[in-house]
């Protein structure tokens, strides 16, 4: 879905779907993740109404599970507060529960506590269930964007080497906001730093 062109003009208008306007029989079949998505509401463009699917927690696990997919799948997130919240959101989906007790995360102290809780339960599930996906958040301090990005690359190298991560491992890194602030809001300089980081990671086939 994210990779399909939505078009422009009337074609990008969408119907706001909530659990309240779905029929009772289909609503009763929704799991935790799907029910929460439809409770908050999902805007579905008419061009995608037949193909857009809100995945369940079980489907997400199947998609990311190395054992089920019969190939090495490892996803590692790293970076700023947006990446922390992305990890926490992904943990909510895979664990089929609200790690944050459905409370808004208003500051870094609260976010870090919830992140640690998410990491604990994600690791616990992997210990007791071989089919549970390998999804981690790593290199927080080095990849937050407040330090030079070559330090982030060094942390990624070290973690990859120590955990025998192959070329198939997927790193999702978010450093833009703090890199921009670190170079005193010079857009061209920030872009240059990020491009150098991407080039370095490309050399390592990541």
N, C-alpha and C. Protein backbone atom coordinates (compact mmCIF):
# COMPACT_ATOMS: atom_id res chain seq x y z
N UNK A 1 0.81 -1.22 0.00
CA UNK A 1 0.00 0.00 0.00
C UNK A 1 0.85 1.28 0.00
N UNK A 2 1.85 1.44 0.85
CA UNK A 2 2.59 2.70 0.84
C UNK A 2 3.32 2.97 -0.48
N UNK A 3 3.57 1.91 -1.24
CA UNK A 3 4.36 2.07 -2.46
C UNK A 3 3.49 2.29 -3.70
N UNK A 4 2.18 2.31 -3.53
CA UNK A 4 1.30 2.52 -4.67
C UNK A 4 0.95 4.00 -4.80
N UNK A 5 0.92 4.51 -6.03
CA UNK A 5 0.57 5.90 -6.27
C UNK A 5 -0.91 6.13 -5.97
N UNK A 6 -1.19 7.14 -5.18
CA UNK A 6 -2.57 7.44 -4.83
C UNK A 6 -3.23 8.34 -5.85
N UNK A 7 -2.42 8.94 -6.76
CA UNK A 7 -2.99 9.82 -7.76
C UNK A 7 -3.12 11.24 -7.24
N UNK A 8 -4.04 12.00 -7.81
CA UNK A 8 -4.24 13.39 -7.39
C UNK A 8 -5.70 13.77 -7.59
N UNK A 9 -6.08 14.94 -7.08
CA UNK A 9 -7.44 15.41 -7.24
C UNK A 9 -8.46 14.51 -6.57
N UNK A 10 -9.56 14.22 -7.27
CA UNK A 10 -10.65 13.42 -6.70
C UNK A 10 -10.20 12.02 -6.32
N UNK A 11 -9.18 11.52 -7.03
CA UNK A 11 -8.76 10.12 -6.80
C UNK A 11 -8.12 9.91 -5.43
N UNK A 12 -7.68 11.01 -4.78
CA UNK A 12 -7.06 10.84 -3.45
C UNK A 12 -8.05 11.09 -2.33
N UNK A 13 -9.29 11.41 -2.67
CA UNK A 13 -10.30 11.50 -1.62
C UNK A 13 -10.50 10.12 -1.01
N UNK A 14 -10.78 10.08 0.27
CA UNK A 14 -10.90 8.77 0.90
C UNK A 14 -12.09 8.71 1.84
N UNK A 15 -12.51 7.49 2.09
CA UNK A 15 -13.62 7.24 3.00
C UNK A 15 -13.06 6.90 4.38
N UNK A 16 -13.52 7.62 5.39
CA UNK A 16 -13.01 7.40 6.74
C UNK A 16 -13.74 6.20 7.36
N UNK A 17 -13.00 5.10 7.53
CA UNK A 17 -13.57 3.87 8.05
C UNK A 17 -13.31 3.77 9.55
N UNK A 18 -14.34 3.53 10.31
CA UNK A 18 -14.18 3.26 11.74
C UNK A 18 -14.92 1.98 12.07
N UNK A 19 -14.69 1.48 13.25
CA UNK A 19 -15.31 0.22 13.65
C UNK A 19 -16.83 0.37 13.76
N UNK A 20 -17.28 1.61 13.94
CA UNK A 20 -18.71 1.85 14.14
C UNK A 20 -19.51 1.73 12.85
N UNK A 21 -18.85 1.92 11.69
CA UNK A 21 -19.62 1.79 10.46
C UNK A 21 -19.27 0.52 9.68
N UNK A 22 -18.65 -0.43 10.37
CA UNK A 22 -18.43 -1.74 9.78
C UNK A 22 -19.49 -2.69 10.32
N UNK A 23 -19.87 -3.69 9.52
CA UNK A 23 -20.95 -4.57 9.97
C UNK A 23 -20.51 -5.39 11.18
N UNK A 24 -21.46 -5.78 11.99
CA UNK A 24 -21.18 -6.44 13.27
C UNK A 24 -20.41 -7.74 13.12
N UNK A 25 -20.74 -8.52 12.11
CA UNK A 25 -20.10 -9.83 11.94
C UNK A 25 -18.62 -9.68 11.63
N UNK A 26 -18.25 -8.71 10.77
CA UNK A 26 -16.84 -8.53 10.43
C UNK A 26 -16.08 -7.89 11.58
N UNK A 27 -16.74 -7.01 12.34
CA UNK A 27 -16.09 -6.35 13.47
C UNK A 27 -15.72 -7.34 14.55
N UNK A 28 -16.53 -8.37 14.75
CA UNK A 28 -16.27 -9.35 15.79
C UNK A 28 -15.05 -10.21 15.49
N UNK A 29 -14.62 -10.21 14.22
CA UNK A 29 -13.48 -11.03 13.83
C UNK A 29 -12.16 -10.27 13.92
N UNK A 30 -12.23 -8.97 14.22
CA UNK A 30 -11.01 -8.17 14.28
C UNK A 30 -10.20 -8.49 15.53
N UNK A 31 -8.85 -8.49 15.39
CA UNK A 31 -8.01 -8.72 16.56
C UNK A 31 -7.64 -7.37 17.19
N UNK A 32 -6.75 -7.39 18.18
CA UNK A 32 -6.35 -6.19 18.92
C UNK A 32 -5.89 -5.08 17.98
N UNK A 33 -4.96 -5.40 17.09
CA UNK A 33 -4.38 -4.39 16.20
C UNK A 33 -5.42 -3.83 15.24
N UNK A 34 -6.19 -4.69 14.61
CA UNK A 34 -7.20 -4.24 13.66
C UNK A 34 -8.29 -3.42 14.36
N UNK A 35 -8.70 -3.88 15.53
CA UNK A 35 -9.75 -3.16 16.26
C UNK A 35 -9.28 -1.76 16.64
N UNK A 36 -8.03 -1.64 17.07
CA UNK A 36 -7.50 -0.32 17.43
C UNK A 36 -7.38 0.59 16.22
N UNK A 37 -6.97 0.02 15.09
CA UNK A 37 -6.85 0.81 13.86
C UNK A 37 -8.20 1.38 13.46
N UNK A 38 -9.23 0.54 13.49
CA UNK A 38 -10.56 0.98 13.07
C UNK A 38 -11.24 1.83 14.14
N UNK A 39 -10.87 1.69 15.41
CA UNK A 39 -11.42 2.54 16.45
C UNK A 39 -10.94 3.97 16.25
N UNK A 40 -9.63 4.12 15.92
CA UNK A 40 -9.07 5.44 15.65
C UNK A 40 -9.52 5.95 14.28
N UNK A 41 -9.73 5.03 13.36
CA UNK A 41 -10.18 5.40 12.02
C UNK A 41 -9.09 5.27 10.99
N UNK A 42 -9.44 4.80 9.81
CA UNK A 42 -8.52 4.64 8.70
C UNK A 42 -9.14 5.28 7.47
N UNK A 43 -8.39 6.15 6.80
CA UNK A 43 -8.89 6.81 5.60
C UNK A 43 -8.49 5.98 4.38
N UNK A 44 -9.47 5.41 3.70
CA UNK A 44 -9.21 4.47 2.61
C UNK A 44 -9.60 5.09 1.27
N UNK A 45 -8.63 5.36 0.37
CA UNK A 45 -8.94 5.91 -0.95
C UNK A 45 -9.77 4.91 -1.75
N UNK A 46 -10.70 5.39 -2.57
CA UNK A 46 -11.56 4.47 -3.34
C UNK A 46 -10.77 3.57 -4.28
N UNK A 47 -9.61 4.05 -4.76
CA UNK A 47 -8.81 3.24 -5.67
C UNK A 47 -8.18 2.05 -4.97
N UNK A 48 -8.15 2.08 -3.64
CA UNK A 48 -7.50 0.99 -2.89
C UNK A 48 -8.47 0.25 -1.98
N UNK A 49 -9.76 0.57 -2.06
CA UNK A 49 -10.72 -0.02 -1.13
C UNK A 49 -10.78 -1.55 -1.21
N UNK A 50 -10.49 -2.09 -2.40
CA UNK A 50 -10.56 -3.54 -2.57
C UNK A 50 -9.26 -4.23 -2.16
N UNK A 51 -8.16 -3.48 -2.10
CA UNK A 51 -6.86 -4.11 -1.85
C UNK A 51 -6.21 -3.72 -0.53
N UNK A 52 -6.62 -2.61 0.07
CA UNK A 52 -6.02 -2.18 1.33
C UNK A 52 -6.46 -3.10 2.46
N UNK A 53 -5.49 -3.60 3.20
CA UNK A 53 -5.79 -4.56 4.26
C UNK A 53 -5.07 -4.15 5.54
N UNK A 54 -5.80 -4.07 6.63
CA UNK A 54 -5.20 -3.80 7.94
C UNK A 54 -4.79 -5.15 8.53
N UNK A 55 -3.50 -5.37 8.61
CA UNK A 55 -2.99 -6.66 9.05
C UNK A 55 -3.23 -6.90 10.54
N UNK A 56 -3.48 -8.13 10.87
CA UNK A 56 -3.62 -8.53 12.27
C UNK A 56 -2.24 -8.74 12.88
N UNK A 57 -2.19 -8.91 14.19
CA UNK A 57 -0.92 -9.19 14.86
C UNK A 57 -0.33 -10.52 14.38
N UNK A 58 -1.17 -11.53 14.22
CA UNK A 58 -0.69 -12.82 13.74
C UNK A 58 -0.10 -12.70 12.33
N UNK A 59 -0.75 -11.92 11.48
CA UNK A 59 -0.23 -11.73 10.12
C UNK A 59 1.09 -10.99 10.13
N UNK A 60 1.23 -10.00 11.02
CA UNK A 60 2.49 -9.26 11.13
C UNK A 60 3.62 -10.18 11.59
N UNK A 61 3.32 -11.05 12.54
CA UNK A 61 4.32 -12.02 13.02
C UNK A 61 4.73 -12.96 11.90
N UNK A 62 3.76 -13.46 11.16
CA UNK A 62 4.06 -14.36 10.04
C UNK A 62 4.94 -13.67 9.00
N UNK A 63 4.67 -12.40 8.75
CA UNK A 63 5.42 -11.64 7.75
C UNK A 63 6.88 -11.48 8.13
N UNK A 64 7.15 -11.28 9.44
CA UNK A 64 8.50 -10.95 9.90
C UNK A 64 9.23 -12.13 10.54
N UNK A 65 8.58 -13.28 10.62
CA UNK A 65 9.18 -14.43 11.28
C UNK A 65 10.15 -15.18 10.37
N UNK A 66 11.39 -15.31 10.80
CA UNK A 66 12.38 -16.06 10.04
C UNK A 66 11.98 -17.52 9.89
N UNK A 67 11.44 -18.09 10.97
CA UNK A 67 11.08 -19.51 10.95
C UNK A 67 9.92 -19.77 9.98
N UNK A 68 8.92 -18.91 10.02
CA UNK A 68 7.76 -19.11 9.14
C UNK A 68 8.12 -18.83 7.69
N UNK A 69 8.90 -17.78 7.46
CA UNK A 69 9.27 -17.41 6.09
C UNK A 69 10.44 -18.24 5.55
N UNK A 70 11.09 -19.02 6.42
CA UNK A 70 12.19 -19.88 6.01
C UNK A 70 13.36 -19.09 5.41
N UNK A 71 13.63 -17.92 5.97
CA UNK A 71 14.81 -17.13 5.59
C UNK A 71 15.13 -16.17 6.73
N UNK A 72 16.37 -15.72 6.77
CA UNK A 72 16.81 -14.88 7.88
C UNK A 72 16.20 -13.48 7.77
N UNK A 73 15.36 -13.11 8.73
CA UNK A 73 14.75 -11.78 8.74
C UNK A 73 15.07 -11.12 10.07
N UNK A 74 15.81 -10.02 10.02
CA UNK A 74 16.13 -9.28 11.24
C UNK A 74 15.93 -7.79 10.97
N UNK A 75 15.17 -7.15 11.83
CA UNK A 75 14.87 -5.73 11.68
C UNK A 75 15.40 -5.00 12.91
N UNK A 76 16.25 -4.00 12.68
CA UNK A 76 16.83 -3.24 13.78
C UNK A 76 16.53 -1.76 13.57
N UNK A 77 15.87 -1.15 14.53
CA UNK A 77 15.57 0.27 14.48
C UNK A 77 16.57 1.03 15.33
N UNK A 78 16.90 2.25 14.90
CA UNK A 78 17.85 3.05 15.65
C UNK A 78 17.61 4.52 15.35
N UNK A 79 17.90 5.38 16.34
CA UNK A 79 17.78 6.80 16.07
C UNK A 79 17.02 7.56 17.13
N UNK A 80 16.33 8.62 16.68
CA UNK A 80 15.73 9.60 17.58
C UNK A 80 14.39 9.14 18.16
N UNK A 81 13.66 10.09 18.76
CA UNK A 81 12.41 9.75 19.45
C UNK A 81 11.36 9.19 18.49
N UNK A 82 11.39 9.62 17.23
CA UNK A 82 10.46 9.06 16.26
C UNK A 82 10.69 7.56 16.08
N UNK A 83 11.96 7.16 16.08
CA UNK A 83 12.30 5.75 15.91
C UNK A 83 11.95 4.96 17.16
N UNK A 84 12.10 5.58 18.33
CA UNK A 84 11.68 4.92 19.56
C UNK A 84 10.18 4.63 19.52
N UNK A 85 9.42 5.63 19.09
CA UNK A 85 7.97 5.46 19.06
C UNK A 85 7.56 4.48 17.97
N UNK A 86 8.32 4.44 16.87
CA UNK A 86 8.05 3.45 15.83
C UNK A 86 8.26 2.05 16.38
N UNK A 87 9.34 1.86 17.14
CA UNK A 87 9.61 0.55 17.76
C UNK A 87 8.49 0.18 18.74
N UNK A 88 8.09 1.13 19.57
CA UNK A 88 7.03 0.88 20.54
C UNK A 88 5.73 0.52 19.82
N UNK A 89 5.43 1.23 18.73
CA UNK A 89 4.23 0.92 17.95
C UNK A 89 4.29 -0.46 17.34
N UNK A 90 5.47 -0.82 16.83
CA UNK A 90 5.64 -2.15 16.25
C UNK A 90 5.52 -3.23 17.33
N UNK A 91 6.04 -2.92 18.52
CA UNK A 91 5.90 -3.85 19.65
C UNK A 91 4.43 -4.04 20.01
N UNK A 92 3.66 -2.95 20.01
CA UNK A 92 2.22 -3.05 20.27
C UNK A 92 1.57 -4.05 19.32
N UNK A 93 1.94 -3.96 18.03
CA UNK A 93 1.34 -4.83 17.01
C UNK A 93 1.76 -6.28 17.23
N UNK A 94 3.07 -6.52 17.39
CA UNK A 94 3.57 -7.88 17.50
C UNK A 94 3.17 -8.55 18.82
N UNK A 95 3.07 -7.76 19.89
CA UNK A 95 2.70 -8.31 21.19
C UNK A 95 1.19 -8.30 21.42
N UNK A 96 0.49 -7.60 20.53
CA UNK A 96 -0.97 -7.51 20.60
C UNK A 96 -1.44 -6.91 21.93
N UNK A 97 -0.78 -5.82 22.33
CA UNK A 97 -1.20 -5.10 23.53
C UNK A 97 -0.56 -3.72 23.54
N UNK A 98 -1.10 -2.81 24.35
CA UNK A 98 -0.54 -1.47 24.48
C UNK A 98 0.59 -1.50 25.51
N UNK A 99 1.83 -1.36 25.05
CA UNK A 99 2.96 -1.29 25.97
C UNK A 99 2.85 -0.06 26.87
N UNK A 100 2.33 1.03 26.33
CA UNK A 100 2.25 2.29 27.08
C UNK A 100 0.95 2.42 27.86
N UNK A 101 0.15 1.34 27.92
CA UNK A 101 -1.18 1.39 28.54
C UNK A 101 -2.06 2.42 27.84
N UNK A 102 -1.78 2.63 26.55
CA UNK A 102 -2.54 3.56 25.70
C UNK A 102 -2.47 5.00 26.21
N UNK A 103 -1.36 5.35 26.88
CA UNK A 103 -1.17 6.72 27.36
C UNK A 103 -0.23 7.46 26.43
N UNK A 104 -0.48 8.75 26.25
CA UNK A 104 0.37 9.57 25.39
C UNK A 104 1.76 9.71 26.01
N UNK A 105 2.79 9.58 25.18
CA UNK A 105 4.18 9.74 25.64
C UNK A 105 4.58 11.20 25.46
N UNK A 106 4.72 11.94 26.56
CA UNK A 106 4.91 13.39 26.48
C UNK A 106 6.36 13.85 26.64
N UNK A 107 7.23 12.99 27.15
CA UNK A 107 8.62 13.42 27.33
C UNK A 107 9.56 12.22 27.17
N UNK A 108 10.84 12.52 27.11
CA UNK A 108 11.84 11.49 26.82
C UNK A 108 11.98 10.49 27.97
N UNK A 109 11.81 10.95 29.21
CA UNK A 109 11.92 10.04 30.35
C UNK A 109 10.83 8.97 30.28
N UNK A 110 9.61 9.41 30.04
CA UNK A 110 8.49 8.47 29.93
C UNK A 110 8.67 7.55 28.73
N UNK A 111 9.11 8.12 27.61
CA UNK A 111 9.31 7.35 26.38
C UNK A 111 10.38 6.28 26.58
N UNK A 112 11.46 6.63 27.28
CA UNK A 112 12.55 5.67 27.51
C UNK A 112 12.10 4.52 28.40
N UNK A 113 11.26 4.81 29.40
CA UNK A 113 10.74 3.75 30.26
C UNK A 113 9.86 2.78 29.47
N UNK A 114 9.01 3.34 28.62
CA UNK A 114 8.12 2.51 27.81
C UNK A 114 8.93 1.70 26.80
N UNK A 115 9.97 2.33 26.24
CA UNK A 115 10.85 1.63 25.30
C UNK A 115 11.51 0.43 25.98
N UNK A 116 12.02 0.63 27.19
CA UNK A 116 12.67 -0.46 27.93
C UNK A 116 11.67 -1.58 28.20
N UNK A 117 10.44 -1.24 28.51
CA UNK A 117 9.40 -2.24 28.75
C UNK A 117 9.10 -3.02 27.47
N UNK A 118 9.03 -2.29 26.36
CA UNK A 118 8.79 -2.94 25.06
C UNK A 118 9.92 -3.90 24.72
N UNK A 119 11.17 -3.46 24.93
CA UNK A 119 12.32 -4.30 24.63
C UNK A 119 12.31 -5.56 25.49
N UNK A 120 11.93 -5.42 26.76
CA UNK A 120 11.87 -6.57 27.66
C UNK A 120 10.90 -7.63 27.13
N UNK A 121 9.68 -7.20 26.78
CA UNK A 121 8.66 -8.15 26.36
C UNK A 121 8.93 -8.72 24.98
N UNK A 122 9.54 -7.93 24.11
CA UNK A 122 9.89 -8.44 22.77
C UNK A 122 10.96 -9.53 22.90
N UNK A 123 11.97 -9.28 23.74
CA UNK A 123 13.02 -10.28 23.95
C UNK A 123 12.47 -11.52 24.65
N UNK A 124 11.55 -11.31 25.61
CA UNK A 124 10.95 -12.42 26.33
C UNK A 124 10.18 -13.33 25.38
N UNK A 125 9.44 -12.72 24.45
CA UNK A 125 8.66 -13.51 23.49
C UNK A 125 9.57 -14.31 22.56
N UNK A 126 10.70 -13.75 22.21
CA UNK A 126 11.64 -14.48 21.35
C UNK A 126 12.25 -15.67 22.10
N UNK A 127 12.44 -15.52 23.40
CA UNK A 127 13.02 -16.61 24.19
C UNK A 127 12.08 -17.82 24.27
N UNK A 128 10.79 -17.56 24.33
CA UNK A 128 9.84 -18.66 24.54
C UNK A 128 9.13 -19.09 23.26
N UNK A 129 9.30 -18.32 22.17
CA UNK A 129 8.61 -18.63 20.93
C UNK A 129 9.55 -18.45 19.75
N UNK A 130 9.96 -19.54 19.14
CA UNK A 130 10.94 -19.49 18.06
C UNK A 130 10.41 -18.79 16.81
N UNK A 131 9.09 -18.71 16.67
CA UNK A 131 8.53 -18.07 15.48
C UNK A 131 8.42 -16.55 15.64
N UNK A 132 8.67 -16.03 16.86
CA UNK A 132 8.51 -14.60 17.09
C UNK A 132 9.62 -13.83 16.37
N UNK A 133 9.27 -12.73 15.71
CA UNK A 133 10.25 -11.99 14.90
C UNK A 133 11.41 -11.39 15.69
N UNK A 134 12.55 -11.24 14.99
CA UNK A 134 13.72 -10.56 15.53
C UNK A 134 13.59 -9.07 15.18
N UNK A 135 13.12 -8.28 16.13
CA UNK A 135 12.97 -6.84 15.93
C UNK A 135 13.56 -6.15 17.14
N UNK A 136 14.55 -5.28 16.93
CA UNK A 136 15.23 -4.65 18.05
C UNK A 136 15.41 -3.15 17.82
N UNK A 137 15.66 -2.44 18.94
CA UNK A 137 16.06 -1.03 18.89
C UNK A 137 17.45 -0.96 19.49
N UNK A 138 18.42 -0.41 18.75
CA UNK A 138 19.82 -0.41 19.19
C UNK A 138 20.49 0.94 18.88
N UNK A 139 21.67 1.13 19.47
CA UNK A 139 22.55 2.28 19.18
C UNK A 139 21.87 3.62 19.44
N UNK A 140 21.13 3.69 20.54
CA UNK A 140 20.37 4.91 20.84
C UNK A 140 21.25 6.16 20.91
N UNK A 141 22.26 6.15 21.77
CA UNK A 141 23.09 7.34 21.97
C UNK A 141 23.90 7.68 20.72
N UNK A 142 24.42 6.66 20.05
CA UNK A 142 25.31 6.91 18.91
C UNK A 142 24.57 7.28 17.64
N UNK A 143 23.30 6.89 17.53
CA UNK A 143 22.55 7.14 16.30
C UNK A 143 21.40 8.11 16.50
N UNK A 144 21.41 8.86 17.58
CA UNK A 144 20.31 9.79 17.86
C UNK A 144 20.35 11.01 16.95
N UNK A 145 21.53 11.27 16.39
CA UNK A 145 21.70 12.43 15.51
C UNK A 145 22.46 13.57 16.14
N UNK A 146 22.69 13.47 17.45
CA UNK A 146 23.41 14.55 18.14
C UNK A 146 24.92 14.41 18.00
N UNK A 147 25.38 13.23 17.57
CA UNK A 147 26.80 12.99 17.35
C UNK A 147 27.04 12.85 15.85
N UNK A 148 28.31 12.93 15.45
CA UNK A 148 28.67 12.73 14.05
C UNK A 148 28.18 11.35 13.60
N UNK A 149 27.69 11.26 12.37
CA UNK A 149 27.05 10.03 11.92
C UNK A 149 28.02 8.89 11.67
N UNK A 150 29.32 9.19 11.58
CA UNK A 150 30.28 8.09 11.46
C UNK A 150 30.32 7.27 12.76
N UNK A 151 29.98 7.91 13.88
CA UNK A 151 29.89 7.19 15.16
C UNK A 151 28.71 6.22 15.12
N UNK A 152 27.63 6.64 14.48
CA UNK A 152 26.48 5.75 14.32
C UNK A 152 26.87 4.55 13.47
N UNK A 153 27.59 4.79 12.38
CA UNK A 153 28.04 3.68 11.52
C UNK A 153 28.91 2.70 12.29
N UNK A 154 29.78 3.23 13.17
CA UNK A 154 30.64 2.36 13.97
C UNK A 154 29.82 1.49 14.91
N UNK A 155 28.76 2.06 15.50
CA UNK A 155 27.90 1.29 16.40
C UNK A 155 27.16 0.20 15.62
N UNK A 156 26.67 0.53 14.44
CA UNK A 156 25.98 -0.44 13.60
C UNK A 156 26.94 -1.57 13.22
N UNK A 157 28.17 -1.21 12.85
CA UNK A 157 29.18 -2.22 12.52
C UNK A 157 29.44 -3.15 13.69
N UNK A 158 29.60 -2.57 14.87
CA UNK A 158 29.92 -3.35 16.06
C UNK A 158 28.77 -4.30 16.41
N UNK A 159 27.55 -3.79 16.39
CA UNK A 159 26.40 -4.63 16.72
C UNK A 159 26.22 -5.74 15.68
N UNK A 160 26.39 -5.39 14.41
CA UNK A 160 26.24 -6.39 13.34
C UNK A 160 27.27 -7.50 13.48
N UNK A 161 28.51 -7.12 13.79
CA UNK A 161 29.59 -8.10 13.94
C UNK A 161 29.37 -8.98 15.16
N UNK A 162 29.00 -8.37 16.29
CA UNK A 162 28.84 -9.12 17.53
C UNK A 162 27.63 -10.05 17.52
N UNK A 163 26.66 -9.74 16.65
CA UNK A 163 25.44 -10.55 16.59
C UNK A 163 25.31 -11.32 15.29
N UNK A 164 26.41 -11.38 14.54
CA UNK A 164 26.47 -12.16 13.29
C UNK A 164 25.33 -11.82 12.34
N UNK A 165 25.08 -10.52 12.18
CA UNK A 165 24.02 -10.09 11.26
C UNK A 165 24.55 -10.14 9.83
N UNK A 166 23.78 -10.75 8.95
CA UNK A 166 24.17 -10.84 7.55
C UNK A 166 23.67 -9.66 6.73
N UNK A 167 23.86 -9.74 5.42
CA UNK A 167 23.44 -8.67 4.52
C UNK A 167 21.92 -8.50 4.48
N UNK A 168 21.19 -9.53 4.91
CA UNK A 168 19.73 -9.47 4.87
C UNK A 168 19.13 -8.67 6.03
N UNK A 169 19.94 -8.35 7.03
CA UNK A 169 19.44 -7.56 8.16
C UNK A 169 19.03 -6.17 7.67
N UNK A 170 17.89 -5.71 8.16
CA UNK A 170 17.37 -4.40 7.74
C UNK A 170 17.51 -3.41 8.90
N UNK A 171 18.29 -2.35 8.68
CA UNK A 171 18.43 -1.28 9.66
C UNK A 171 17.54 -0.12 9.24
N UNK A 172 16.73 0.37 10.18
CA UNK A 172 15.89 1.54 9.93
C UNK A 172 16.38 2.63 10.88
N UNK A 173 17.01 3.67 10.32
CA UNK A 173 17.68 4.68 11.14
C UNK A 173 17.07 6.05 10.88
N UNK A 174 16.71 6.76 11.95
CA UNK A 174 16.17 8.11 11.82
C UNK A 174 17.02 9.12 12.58
N UNK A 175 17.70 10.01 11.85
CA UNK A 175 18.63 10.96 12.49
C UNK A 175 18.43 12.40 12.03
N UNK A 176 17.44 12.63 11.17
CA UNK A 176 17.32 13.91 10.47
C UNK A 176 17.19 15.13 11.36
N UNK A 177 16.27 15.09 12.31
CA UNK A 177 15.97 16.28 13.11
C UNK A 177 17.17 16.76 13.90
N UNK A 178 17.83 15.85 14.60
CA UNK A 178 18.96 16.26 15.45
C UNK A 178 20.22 16.53 14.63
N UNK A 179 20.36 15.88 13.48
CA UNK A 179 21.47 16.21 12.58
C UNK A 179 21.30 17.64 12.09
N UNK A 180 20.08 18.00 11.72
CA UNK A 180 19.76 19.36 11.26
C UNK A 180 20.08 20.38 12.35
N UNK A 181 19.72 20.06 13.60
CA UNK A 181 20.00 20.98 14.71
C UNK A 181 21.49 21.05 14.99
N UNK A 182 22.17 19.89 14.88
CA UNK A 182 23.61 19.83 15.19
C UNK A 182 24.44 20.68 14.24
N UNK A 183 24.02 20.79 12.98
CA UNK A 183 24.77 21.60 12.00
C UNK A 183 24.19 23.00 11.89
N UNK A 184 23.51 23.42 12.97
CA UNK A 184 22.97 24.78 13.09
C UNK A 184 21.96 25.12 11.99
N UNK A 185 21.11 24.14 11.70
CA UNK A 185 19.98 24.30 10.79
C UNK A 185 20.39 24.68 9.37
N UNK A 186 21.55 24.21 8.97
CA UNK A 186 21.98 24.39 7.58
C UNK A 186 21.53 23.18 6.78
N UNK A 187 20.49 23.37 5.97
CA UNK A 187 19.86 22.25 5.28
C UNK A 187 20.86 21.51 4.39
N UNK A 188 21.62 22.24 3.60
CA UNK A 188 22.56 21.60 2.68
C UNK A 188 23.60 20.76 3.41
N UNK A 189 24.08 21.28 4.55
CA UNK A 189 25.08 20.56 5.34
C UNK A 189 24.47 19.30 5.94
N UNK A 190 23.24 19.41 6.45
CA UNK A 190 22.56 18.25 7.03
C UNK A 190 22.37 17.16 5.98
N UNK A 191 21.94 17.56 4.79
CA UNK A 191 21.75 16.60 3.70
C UNK A 191 23.07 15.93 3.33
N UNK A 192 24.14 16.71 3.31
CA UNK A 192 25.46 16.16 2.98
C UNK A 192 25.89 15.12 4.00
N UNK A 193 25.68 15.42 5.29
CA UNK A 193 26.05 14.47 6.34
C UNK A 193 25.25 13.18 6.22
N UNK A 194 23.96 13.33 5.98
CA UNK A 194 23.10 12.15 5.87
C UNK A 194 23.47 11.33 4.63
N UNK A 195 23.80 12.01 3.52
CA UNK A 195 24.19 11.29 2.31
C UNK A 195 25.49 10.53 2.52
N UNK A 196 26.44 11.14 3.22
CA UNK A 196 27.70 10.45 3.52
C UNK A 196 27.45 9.21 4.37
N UNK A 197 26.52 9.34 5.33
CA UNK A 197 26.15 8.20 6.18
C UNK A 197 25.54 7.08 5.33
N UNK A 198 24.63 7.45 4.42
CA UNK A 198 23.99 6.46 3.56
C UNK A 198 25.00 5.79 2.63
N UNK A 199 25.96 6.57 2.13
CA UNK A 199 27.00 6.01 1.27
C UNK A 199 27.85 5.00 2.04
N UNK A 200 28.18 5.33 3.29
CA UNK A 200 28.96 4.41 4.13
C UNK A 200 28.19 3.12 4.37
N UNK A 201 26.92 3.24 4.69
CA UNK A 201 26.10 2.07 4.93
C UNK A 201 25.93 1.24 3.65
N UNK A 202 25.85 1.95 2.52
CA UNK A 202 25.75 1.25 1.23
C UNK A 202 26.99 0.43 0.93
N UNK A 203 28.15 0.92 1.33
CA UNK A 203 29.40 0.18 1.14
C UNK A 203 29.40 -1.11 1.94
N UNK A 204 28.67 -1.10 3.05
CA UNK A 204 28.56 -2.30 3.89
C UNK A 204 27.34 -3.14 3.50
N UNK A 205 26.71 -2.77 2.39
CA UNK A 205 25.53 -3.50 1.87
C UNK A 205 24.40 -3.53 2.87
N UNK A 206 24.20 -2.38 3.56
CA UNK A 206 23.09 -2.28 4.50
C UNK A 206 22.09 -1.26 3.97
